[in-house]
Amino acid sequence: MASALALSVGTGLIAVQPFQYASAQAIGVLNMGLSAFVLCWCFMFIAGLWFGFWIKQEGLLLTQLLLASWGLLSFLVFNMAR
């Protein structure tokens, strides 16, 4: 919930100024949201990954890895222009 709220606010801050570079405030809010997003998937790796191995659900494992990768790559995209 906190991740979605922070990412929504950061997106709104970027949308207010179209065709300009994102402000430091918008990038900071987006970084907080992405931190919460990646932290959620880190907790899922710690607590739930063993369950995915136990029930042999490779789709679940790949989804968790893909979402964590998207979160980490988003950090690069949002902070590359700095």
Tab-separated table of C-alpha atoms in Angstrom:
chain	number	residue	atom	x	y	z
A	1	MET	CA	0.000	0.000	0.000
A	2	ALA	CA	2.788	2.417	0.911
A	3	SER	CA	4.647	1.499	-2.260
A	4	ALA	CA	1.626	2.096	-4.478
A	5	LEU	CA	0.867	5.408	-2.787
A	6	ALA	CA	4.439	6.692	-3.109
A	7	LEU	CA	4.689	5.576	-6.743
A	8	SER	CA	1.342	7.241	-7.539
A	9	VAL	CA	2.408	10.519	-5.927
A	10	GLY	CA	5.767	10.422	-7.741
A	11	THR	CA	4.047	9.753	-11.048
A	12	GLY	CA	1.693	12.649	-10.385
A	13	LEU	CA	4.628	14.953	-9.669
A	14	ILE	CA	6.212	13.986	-12.985
A	15	ALA	CA	2.921	14.335	-14.884
A	16	VAL	CA	2.449	17.905	-13.616
A	17	GLN	CA	5.515	19.037	-15.595
A	18	PRO	CA	5.322	17.388	-19.021
A	19	PHE	CA	8.286	17.587	-21.396
A	20	GLN	CA	10.703	18.517	-18.601
A	21	TYR	CA	13.180	16.586	-16.544
A	22	ALA	CA	11.749	15.118	-13.364
A	23	SER	CA	12.349	17.233	-10.284
A	24	ALA	CA	14.500	15.981	-7.412
A	25	GLN	CA	11.381	15.802	-5.245
A	26	ALA	CA	9.597	13.537	-7.744
A	27	ILE	CA	12.607	11.248	-8.072
A	28	GLY	CA	12.935	11.089	-4.285
A	29	VAL	CA	9.303	10.046	-3.900
A	30	LEU	CA	9.670	7.483	-6.693
A	31	ASN	CA	12.796	6.095	-5.018
A	32	MET	CA	10.887	5.680	-1.754
A	33	GLY	CA	8.115	3.837	-3.577
A	34	LEU	CA	10.548	1.615	-5.436
A	35	SER	CA	12.394	0.886	-2.193
A	36	ALA	CA	9.162	-0.335	-0.619
A	37	PHE	CA	8.355	-2.352	-3.761
A	38	VAL	CA	11.739	-4.098	-3.851
A	39	LEU	CA	11.656	-4.625	-0.075
A	40	CYS	CA	8.321	-6.404	-0.451
A	41	TRP	CA	9.841	-8.812	-2.953
A	42	CYS	CA	12.921	-9.314	-0.772
A	43	PHE	CA	10.626	-10.377	2.062
A	44	MET	CA	8.848	-12.667	-0.386
A	45	PHE	CA	12.186	-14.242	-1.296
A	46	ILE	CA	13.013	-14.824	2.362
A	47	ALA	CA	9.614	-16.060	3.486
A	48	GLY	CA	7.894	-17.445	0.425
A	49	LEU	CA	10.552	-18.702	-1.940
A	50	TRP	CA	10.995	-21.959	-0.049
A	51	PHE	CA	7.265	-22.550	-0.486
A	52	GLY	CA	7.562	-22.108	-4.242
A	53	PHE	CA	10.363	-24.677	-4.330
A	54	TRP	CA	8.404	-27.018	-2.086
A	55	ILE	CA	5.289	-27.058	-4.281
A	56	LYS	CA	7.426	-26.973	-7.451
A	57	GLN	CA	5.877	-23.838	-8.953
A	58	GLU	CA	8.476	-22.470	-11.321
A	59	GLY	CA	5.999	-19.855	-12.592
A	60	LEU	CA	5.742	-18.405	-9.084
A	61	LEU	CA	9.514	-18.287	-8.737
A	62	LEU	CA	9.993	-16.623	-12.116
A	63	THR	CA	7.295	-14.062	-11.332
A	64	GLN	CA	9.012	-13.122	-8.070
A	65	LEU	CA	12.380	-12.780	-9.772
A	66	LEU	CA	10.884	-10.767	-12.638
A	67	LEU	CA	9.111	-8.300	-10.341
A	68	ALA	CA	12.239	-7.792	-8.248
A	69	SER	CA	14.254	-7.236	-11.448
A	70	TRP	CA	11.721	-4.678	-12.703
A	71	GLY	CA	11.987	-2.811	-9.419
A	72	LEU	CA	15.777	-2.718	-9.550
A	73	LEU	CA	15.854	-1.697	-13.206
A	74	SER	CA	13.378	1.093	-12.445
A	75	PHE	CA	15.917	2.541	-10.012
A	76	LEU	CA	18.378	2.758	-12.894
A	77	VAL	CA	15.862	4.337	-15.270
A	78	PHE	CA	14.669	7.003	-12.822
A	79	ASN	CA	18.138	7.899	-11.556
A	80	MET	CA	20.108	7.691	-14.817
A	81	ALA	CA	19.674	11.345	-15.798
A	82	ARG	CA	20.983	12.650	-12.470
